[in-house]
Coordinates of C-alpha atoms and ligand atoms in Angstrom, one line a residue:
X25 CA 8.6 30.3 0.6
X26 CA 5.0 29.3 0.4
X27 CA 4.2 26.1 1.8
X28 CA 1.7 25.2 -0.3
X29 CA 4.2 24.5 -3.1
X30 CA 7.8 23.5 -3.0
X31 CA 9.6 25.5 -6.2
X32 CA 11.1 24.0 -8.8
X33 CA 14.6 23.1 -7.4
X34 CA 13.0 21.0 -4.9
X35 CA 10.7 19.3 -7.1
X36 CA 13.8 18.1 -9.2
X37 CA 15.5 17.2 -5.9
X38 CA 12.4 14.8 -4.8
X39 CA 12.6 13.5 -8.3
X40 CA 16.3 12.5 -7.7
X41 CA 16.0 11.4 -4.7
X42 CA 13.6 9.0 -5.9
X43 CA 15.2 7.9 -8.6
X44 CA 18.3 7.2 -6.6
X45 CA 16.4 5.2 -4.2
X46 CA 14.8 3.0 -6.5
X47 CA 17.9 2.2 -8.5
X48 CA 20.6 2.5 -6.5
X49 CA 19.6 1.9 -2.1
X50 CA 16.5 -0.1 -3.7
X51 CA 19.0 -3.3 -4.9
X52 CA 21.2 -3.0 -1.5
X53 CA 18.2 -2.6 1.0
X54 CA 17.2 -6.3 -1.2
X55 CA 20.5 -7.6 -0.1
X56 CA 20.0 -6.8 3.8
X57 CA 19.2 -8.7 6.5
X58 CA 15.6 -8.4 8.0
X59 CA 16.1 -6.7 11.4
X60 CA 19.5 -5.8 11.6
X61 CA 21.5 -3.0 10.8
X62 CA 22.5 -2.4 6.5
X63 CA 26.1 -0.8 6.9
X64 CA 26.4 -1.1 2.7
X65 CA 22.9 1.0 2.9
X66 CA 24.4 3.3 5.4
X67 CA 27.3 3.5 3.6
X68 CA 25.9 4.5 0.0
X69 CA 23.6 7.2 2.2
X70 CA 27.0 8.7 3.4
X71 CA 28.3 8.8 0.1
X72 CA 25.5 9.7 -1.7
X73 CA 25.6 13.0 0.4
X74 CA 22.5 12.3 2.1
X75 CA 23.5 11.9 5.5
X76 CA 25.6 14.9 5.5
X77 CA 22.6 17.1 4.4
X78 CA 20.9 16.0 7.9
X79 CA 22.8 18.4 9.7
X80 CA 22.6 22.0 9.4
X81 CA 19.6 21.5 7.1
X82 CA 16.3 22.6 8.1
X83 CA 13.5 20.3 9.0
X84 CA 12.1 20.8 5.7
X85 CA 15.0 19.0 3.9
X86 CA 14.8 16.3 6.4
X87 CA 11.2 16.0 5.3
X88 CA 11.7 16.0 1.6
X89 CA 14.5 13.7 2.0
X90 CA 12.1 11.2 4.3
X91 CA 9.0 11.4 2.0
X92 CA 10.7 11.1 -1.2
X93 CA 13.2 8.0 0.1
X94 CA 10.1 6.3 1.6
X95 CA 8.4 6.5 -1.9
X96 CA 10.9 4.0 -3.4
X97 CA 12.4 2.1 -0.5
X98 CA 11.3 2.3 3.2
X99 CA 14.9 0.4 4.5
X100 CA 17.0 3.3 3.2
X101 CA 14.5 6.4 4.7
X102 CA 14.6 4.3 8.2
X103 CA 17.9 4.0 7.4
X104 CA 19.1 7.5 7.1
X105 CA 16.4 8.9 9.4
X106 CA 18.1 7.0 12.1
X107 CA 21.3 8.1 11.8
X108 CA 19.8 11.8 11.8
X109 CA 18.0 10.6 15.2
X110 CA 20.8 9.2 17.1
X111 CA 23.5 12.0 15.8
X112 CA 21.4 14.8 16.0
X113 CA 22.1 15.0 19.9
X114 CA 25.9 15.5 19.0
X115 CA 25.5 17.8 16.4
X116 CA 23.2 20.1 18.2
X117 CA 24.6 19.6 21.6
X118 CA 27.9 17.9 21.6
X119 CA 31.4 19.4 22.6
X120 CA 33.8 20.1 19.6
X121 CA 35.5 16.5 20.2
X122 CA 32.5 14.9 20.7
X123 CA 31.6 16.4 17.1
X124 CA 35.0 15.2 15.6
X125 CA 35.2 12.3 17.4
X126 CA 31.6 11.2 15.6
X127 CA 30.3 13.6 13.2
X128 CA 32.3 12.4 10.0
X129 CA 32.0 8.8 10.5
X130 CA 28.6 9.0 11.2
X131 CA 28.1 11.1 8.0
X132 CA 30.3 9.2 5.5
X133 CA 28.0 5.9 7.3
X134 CA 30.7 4.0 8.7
X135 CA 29.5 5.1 12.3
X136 CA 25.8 3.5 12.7
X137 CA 24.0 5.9 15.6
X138 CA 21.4 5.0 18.3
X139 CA 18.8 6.9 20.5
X140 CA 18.2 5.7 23.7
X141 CA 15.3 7.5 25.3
X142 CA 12.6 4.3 25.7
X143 CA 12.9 1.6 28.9
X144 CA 10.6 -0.8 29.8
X145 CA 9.0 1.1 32.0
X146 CA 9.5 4.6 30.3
X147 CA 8.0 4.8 26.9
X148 CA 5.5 8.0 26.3
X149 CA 6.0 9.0 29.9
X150 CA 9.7 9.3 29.1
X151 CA 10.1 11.3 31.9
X152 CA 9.6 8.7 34.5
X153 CA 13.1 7.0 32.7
X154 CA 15.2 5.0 35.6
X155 CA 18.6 4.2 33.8
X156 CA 20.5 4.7 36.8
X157 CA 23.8 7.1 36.6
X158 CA 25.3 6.4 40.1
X159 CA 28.0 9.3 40.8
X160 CA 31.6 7.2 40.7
X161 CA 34.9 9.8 41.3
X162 CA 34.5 12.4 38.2
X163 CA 32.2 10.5 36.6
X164 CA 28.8 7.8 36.5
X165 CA 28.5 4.4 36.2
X166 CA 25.3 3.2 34.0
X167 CA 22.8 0.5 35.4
X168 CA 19.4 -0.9 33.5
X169 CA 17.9 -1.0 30.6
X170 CA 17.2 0.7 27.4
X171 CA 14.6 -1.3 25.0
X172 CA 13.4 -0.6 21.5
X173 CA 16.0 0.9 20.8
X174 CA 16.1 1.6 16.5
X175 CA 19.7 0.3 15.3
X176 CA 20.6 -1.1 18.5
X177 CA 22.4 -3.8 19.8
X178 CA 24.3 -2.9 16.3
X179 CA 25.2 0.7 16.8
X180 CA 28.3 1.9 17.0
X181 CA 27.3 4.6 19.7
X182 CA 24.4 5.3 21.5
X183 CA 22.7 8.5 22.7
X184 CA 21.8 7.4 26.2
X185 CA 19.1 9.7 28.2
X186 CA 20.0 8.5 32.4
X187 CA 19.1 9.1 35.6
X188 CA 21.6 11.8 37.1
X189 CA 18.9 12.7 39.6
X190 CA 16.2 10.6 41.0
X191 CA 12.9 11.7 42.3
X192 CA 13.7 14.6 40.4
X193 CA 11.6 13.9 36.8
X194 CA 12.4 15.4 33.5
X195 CA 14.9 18.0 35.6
X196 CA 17.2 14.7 36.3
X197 CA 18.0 13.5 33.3
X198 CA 21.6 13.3 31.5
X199 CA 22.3 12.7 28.1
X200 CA 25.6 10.7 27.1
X201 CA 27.7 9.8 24.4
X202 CA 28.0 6.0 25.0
X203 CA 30.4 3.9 22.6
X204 CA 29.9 0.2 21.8
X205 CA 32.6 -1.2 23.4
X206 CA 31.9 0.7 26.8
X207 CA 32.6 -2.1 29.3
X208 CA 29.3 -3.7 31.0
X209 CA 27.2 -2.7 27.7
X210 CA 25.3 -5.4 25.3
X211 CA 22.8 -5.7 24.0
X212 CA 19.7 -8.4 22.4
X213 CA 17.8 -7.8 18.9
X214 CA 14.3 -7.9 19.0
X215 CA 12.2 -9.0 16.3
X216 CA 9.4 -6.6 15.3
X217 CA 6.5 -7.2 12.9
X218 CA 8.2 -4.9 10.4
X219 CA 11.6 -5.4 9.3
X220 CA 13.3 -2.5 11.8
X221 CA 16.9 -2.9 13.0
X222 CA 15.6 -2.3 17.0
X223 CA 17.0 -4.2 20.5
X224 CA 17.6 -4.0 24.1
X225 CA 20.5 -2.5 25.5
X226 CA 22.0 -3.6 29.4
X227 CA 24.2 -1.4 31.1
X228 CA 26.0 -3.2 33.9
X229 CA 27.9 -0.3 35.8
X230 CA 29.2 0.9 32.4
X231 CA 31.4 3.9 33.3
X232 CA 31.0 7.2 31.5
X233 CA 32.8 10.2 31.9
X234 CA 31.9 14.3 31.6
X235 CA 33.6 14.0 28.6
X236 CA 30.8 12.1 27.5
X237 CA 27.7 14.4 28.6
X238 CA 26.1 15.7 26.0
X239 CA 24.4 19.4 26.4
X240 CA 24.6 20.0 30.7
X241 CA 23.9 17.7 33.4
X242 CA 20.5 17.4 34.5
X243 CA 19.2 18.8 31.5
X244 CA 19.4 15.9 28.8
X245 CA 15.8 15.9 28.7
X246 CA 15.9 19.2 26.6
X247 CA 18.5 17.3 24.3
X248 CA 15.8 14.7 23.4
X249 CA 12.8 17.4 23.2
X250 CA 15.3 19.5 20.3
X251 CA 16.1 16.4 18.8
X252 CA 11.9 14.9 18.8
X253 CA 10.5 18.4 17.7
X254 CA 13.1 18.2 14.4
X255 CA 12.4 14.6 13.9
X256 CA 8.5 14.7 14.8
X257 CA 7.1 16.3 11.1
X258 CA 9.5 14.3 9.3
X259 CA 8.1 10.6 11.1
X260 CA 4.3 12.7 9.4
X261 CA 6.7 12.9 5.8
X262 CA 7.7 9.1 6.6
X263 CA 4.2 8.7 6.5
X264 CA 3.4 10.4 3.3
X265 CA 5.9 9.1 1.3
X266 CA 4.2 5.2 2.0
X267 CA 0.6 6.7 1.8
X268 CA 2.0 8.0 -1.9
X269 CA 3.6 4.9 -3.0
X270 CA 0.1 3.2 -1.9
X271 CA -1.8 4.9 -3.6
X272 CA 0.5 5.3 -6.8
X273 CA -0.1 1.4 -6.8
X274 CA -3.8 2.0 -6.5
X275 CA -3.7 3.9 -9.3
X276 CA -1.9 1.8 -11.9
X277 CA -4.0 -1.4 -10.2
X278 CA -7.6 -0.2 -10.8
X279 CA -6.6 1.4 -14.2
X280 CA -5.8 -1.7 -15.4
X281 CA -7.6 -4.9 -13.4
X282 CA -11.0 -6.1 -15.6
X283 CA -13.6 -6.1 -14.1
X284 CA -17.1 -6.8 -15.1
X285 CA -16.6 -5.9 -18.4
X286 CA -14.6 -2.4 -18.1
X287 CA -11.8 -2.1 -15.3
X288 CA -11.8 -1.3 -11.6
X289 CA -11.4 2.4 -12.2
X290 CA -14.5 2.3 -13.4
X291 CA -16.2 1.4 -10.6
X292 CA -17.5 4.4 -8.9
X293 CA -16.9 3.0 -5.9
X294 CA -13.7 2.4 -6.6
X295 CA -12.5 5.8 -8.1
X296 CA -14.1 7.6 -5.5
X297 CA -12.1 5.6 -2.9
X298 CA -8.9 6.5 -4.9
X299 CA -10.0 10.1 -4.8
X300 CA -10.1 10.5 -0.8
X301 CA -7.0 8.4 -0.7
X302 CA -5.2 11.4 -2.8
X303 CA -7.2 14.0 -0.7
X304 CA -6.1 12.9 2.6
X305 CA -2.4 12.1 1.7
X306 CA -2.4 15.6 0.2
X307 CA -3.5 17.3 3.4
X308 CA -0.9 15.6 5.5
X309 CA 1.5 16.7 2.8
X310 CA 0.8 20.0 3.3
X311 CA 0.7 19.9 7.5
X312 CA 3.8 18.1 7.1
X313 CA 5.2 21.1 4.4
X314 CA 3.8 24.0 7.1
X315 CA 5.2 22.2 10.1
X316 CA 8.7 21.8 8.8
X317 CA 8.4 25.6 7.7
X318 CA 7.3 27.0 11.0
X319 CA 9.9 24.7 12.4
X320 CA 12.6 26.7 10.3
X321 CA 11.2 30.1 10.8
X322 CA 11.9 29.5 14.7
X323 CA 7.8 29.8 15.2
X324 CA 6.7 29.7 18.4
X325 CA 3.7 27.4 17.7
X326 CA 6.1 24.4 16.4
X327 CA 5.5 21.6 19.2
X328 CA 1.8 22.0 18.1
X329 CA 2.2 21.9 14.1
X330 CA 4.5 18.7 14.4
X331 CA 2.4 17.0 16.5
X332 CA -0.4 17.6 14.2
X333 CA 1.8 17.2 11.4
X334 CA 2.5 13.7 12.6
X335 CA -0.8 12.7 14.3
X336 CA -2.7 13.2 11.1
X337 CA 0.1 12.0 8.3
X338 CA 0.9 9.1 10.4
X339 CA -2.9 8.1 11.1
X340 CA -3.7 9.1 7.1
X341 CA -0.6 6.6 5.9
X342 CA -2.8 4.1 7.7
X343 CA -6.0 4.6 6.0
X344 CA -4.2 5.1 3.0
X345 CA -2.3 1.8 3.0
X346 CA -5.5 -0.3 4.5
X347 CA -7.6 1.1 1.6
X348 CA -4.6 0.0 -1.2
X349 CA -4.5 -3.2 0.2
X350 CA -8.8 -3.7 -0.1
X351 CA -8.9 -2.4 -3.9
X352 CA -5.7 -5.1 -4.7
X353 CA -7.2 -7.4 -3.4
X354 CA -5.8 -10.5 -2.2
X355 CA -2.3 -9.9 -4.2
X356 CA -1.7 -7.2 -1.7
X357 CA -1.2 -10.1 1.0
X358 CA 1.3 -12.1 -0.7
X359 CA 4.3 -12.1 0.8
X360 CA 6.9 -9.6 -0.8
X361 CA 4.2 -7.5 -1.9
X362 CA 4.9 -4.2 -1.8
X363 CA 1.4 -3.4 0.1
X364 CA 1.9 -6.2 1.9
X365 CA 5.3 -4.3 3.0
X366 CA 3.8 -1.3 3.6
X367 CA 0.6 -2.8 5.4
X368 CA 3.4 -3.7 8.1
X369 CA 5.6 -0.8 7.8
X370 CA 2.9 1.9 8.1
X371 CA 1.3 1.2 11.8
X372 CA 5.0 1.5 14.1
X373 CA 5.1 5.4 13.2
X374 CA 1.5 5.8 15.0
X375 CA 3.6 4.2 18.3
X376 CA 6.8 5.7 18.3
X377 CA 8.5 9.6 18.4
X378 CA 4.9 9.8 20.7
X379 CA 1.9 7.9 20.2
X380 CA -1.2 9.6 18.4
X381 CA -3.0 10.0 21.8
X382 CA 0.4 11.5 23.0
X383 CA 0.1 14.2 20.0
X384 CA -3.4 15.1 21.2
X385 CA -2.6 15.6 24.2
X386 CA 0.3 18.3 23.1
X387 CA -2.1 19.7 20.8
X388 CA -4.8 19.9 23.7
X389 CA -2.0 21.6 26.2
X390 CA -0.8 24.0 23.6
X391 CA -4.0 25.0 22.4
X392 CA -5.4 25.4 26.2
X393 CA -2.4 27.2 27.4
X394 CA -3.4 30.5 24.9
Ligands
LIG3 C1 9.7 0.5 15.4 C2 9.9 1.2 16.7 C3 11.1 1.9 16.8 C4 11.5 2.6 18.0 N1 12.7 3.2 18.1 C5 13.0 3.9 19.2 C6 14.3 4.5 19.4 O1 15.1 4.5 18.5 N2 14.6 5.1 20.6 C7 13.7 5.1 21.6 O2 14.1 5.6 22.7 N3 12.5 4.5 21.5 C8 12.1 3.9 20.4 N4 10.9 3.3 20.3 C9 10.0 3.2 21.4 C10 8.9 4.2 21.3 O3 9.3 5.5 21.4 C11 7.8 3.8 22.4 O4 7.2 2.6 21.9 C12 6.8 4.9 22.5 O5 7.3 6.0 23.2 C13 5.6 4.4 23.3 O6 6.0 3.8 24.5 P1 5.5 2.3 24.9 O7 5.6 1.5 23.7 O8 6.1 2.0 26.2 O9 3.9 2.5 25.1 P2 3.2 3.1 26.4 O10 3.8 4.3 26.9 O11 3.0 2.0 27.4 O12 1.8 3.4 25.8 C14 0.9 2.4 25.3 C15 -0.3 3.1 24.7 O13 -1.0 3.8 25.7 C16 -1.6 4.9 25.2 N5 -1.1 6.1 25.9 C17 0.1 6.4 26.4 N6 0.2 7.6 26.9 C18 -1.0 8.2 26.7 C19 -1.5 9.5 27.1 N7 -0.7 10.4 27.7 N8 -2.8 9.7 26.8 C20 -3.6 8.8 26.1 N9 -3.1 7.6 25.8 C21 -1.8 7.3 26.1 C22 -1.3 5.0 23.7 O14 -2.2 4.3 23.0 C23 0.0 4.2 23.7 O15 0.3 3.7 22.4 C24 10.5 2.6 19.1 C25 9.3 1.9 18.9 C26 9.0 1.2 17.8 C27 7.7 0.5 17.7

């Protein structure tokens, strides 16, 4: 497939994807509560087939999904993309009754999933985690903290990366399958300046199992690195999809606001402001497209393409949604705006799945290790 276009089936597919999340996730992300977990949204994800179609499919239906969802409403792409997050650990590394044990809740959306990589002091050196697994009979008991964690203290079941081996770096880490209702496990919400379901969890000696290791032990650390070079182009289509819907709203705006007797659009200041806006978002389209097809081709140079793909998409939405709000004006800052909205929604993707600085320096290693 050439990645410059997408063919014709997966134009109509965007189109219906959009379509459904304007008129149907649209009125029940509305109905939500700021901050905490949507189970109706989840729910009409599962049965609109959407959450299914995160496993097994390739990184460029994740991204198509992401970037068309994000178009029409941001709560149902976070939505869905966190469910891929925190599941995709099971699907890829999980033992057959992990899989049936999770996999068709989780994809119906009656099972709301977690990652749990980040700690206090463990966020893009994630290697330097401390979640203690203390060796108890057959098994570990769990100690510390997890924090800004998407979906938790909500989530049914957590992906939980711990400390199997100290001193010993990324080489001592576990993954594990952690239920809710583990003993010694709560958790705190935490209030973010967008509206993202996200919390602390505390593990108090919480008792896990090898039943509930996920890939080997000592090698969780490769479970979260499959699982961040899926989801890293897909934050970059996350991106595009806002940067689109800012600048669809750019267009209809200056088309239509008088202004010194014509309309904005007019304004050559103005147009040509609306031209780079579509310029840039198209280039991170396409880095987005290339790096979800190398990713899918099983190329070798895939930790480099996403992290482009979602340096340059993620910084792009940025510009993209700062330069919307200027040529609204001051309607873009009312509350319940939809720039206003986006304005917030658009700068956590430059943090998370690796901060910007954190892609250049994968893109600096790769391109220095040839
Ligand atoms: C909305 C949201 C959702 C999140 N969801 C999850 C989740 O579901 N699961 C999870 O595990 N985590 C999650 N996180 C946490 C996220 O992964 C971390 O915030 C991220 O890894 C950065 O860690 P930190 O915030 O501790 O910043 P730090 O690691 O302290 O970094 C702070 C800043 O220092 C700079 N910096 C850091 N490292 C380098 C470097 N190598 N070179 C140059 N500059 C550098 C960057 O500017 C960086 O932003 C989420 C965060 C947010 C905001």
């Amino acid at each position: 497939m050439p990645v410059f276009s997408l063919d014709p089936a997966q134009t109509a597919w965007c189109t219906e994807l959009r379509a459904l999340a304007a008129e149907r996730l649209r009125p029940l992300a509305e109905k939500g509560e700021p901050g905490r977990v949507n189970r109706p949204l989840v729910a009409a994800l599962g049965e609109l087939g959407l959450i299914g179609r995160l496993f097994g499919a390739g990184a460029l239906d994740l991204c198509l999904m992401r970037e068309s969802l994000a178009q029409a409403c941001t709560e149902a792409e976070t939505a869905l993309a966190l469910q891929g997050l925190g599941a995709h650990p099971v699907a890829a590394s999980g033992t057959p009754e992990q899989r049936a044990r999770w996999l068709p809740e989780v994809t119906a959306g009656r099972a709301v999933a977690a990652f749990a990589l980040s700690e206090p002091d463990a966020g893009s050196d994630a290697a330097a985690l401390a979640l203690e697994a203390a060796p108890v009979g057959d098994g570990w008991r769990l100690t510390g903290e997890k924090r800004w964690i998407s979906n938790a203290p909500e989530a049914d079941f957590s992906t939980v990366f711990a400390r199997t081996t100290p001193g010993a770096g990324a080489r001592g880490v576990t993954a594990f399958l952690v239920p809710a209702d583990r003993p010694g496990l709560t958790g705190t919400p935490l209030d973010m300046l967008s509206p993202h379901p996200i919390g602390a969890l505390h593990f108090d000696a919480v008792p896990v199992t090898r039943a509930d290791v996920l890939g080997e032990v000592d090698r969780g650390f490769r479970v979260a690195m499959t699982t961040l070079n899926l989801f890293r182009p897909s934050v970059g289509a996350f991106a595009v999809g806002m940067a689109q819907a800012a600048l669809d709203a750019t267009l209809a705006h200056t088309a239509g606001r008088a202004a010194f007797g014509g309309v904005l659009k007019d304004l050559q200041a103005v147009s040509h402001q609306v031209a780079e806006m579509a310029t840039r978002t198209e280039a991170a389209r396409l880095l987005v497209y290339a790096a979800a097809a190398a990713y899918d081709a099983g190329a070798p140079d895939v930790p480099k393409r996403a992290a482009m793909a979602k340096l340059l998409a993620t910084e792009t939405a940025q510009y993209v949604v700062d330069a919307a709000v200027q040529l609204h004006g001051a309607r873009a800052l009312q509350r319940g705006h939809l720039l206003e909205h986006l304005y917030r929604e658009v700068r956590a993707p430059r943090i998370y799945e690796g901060a910007t600085e954190v892609q250049r320096t994968i893109i600096a290693k790769e391109l220095y290790a040839r």
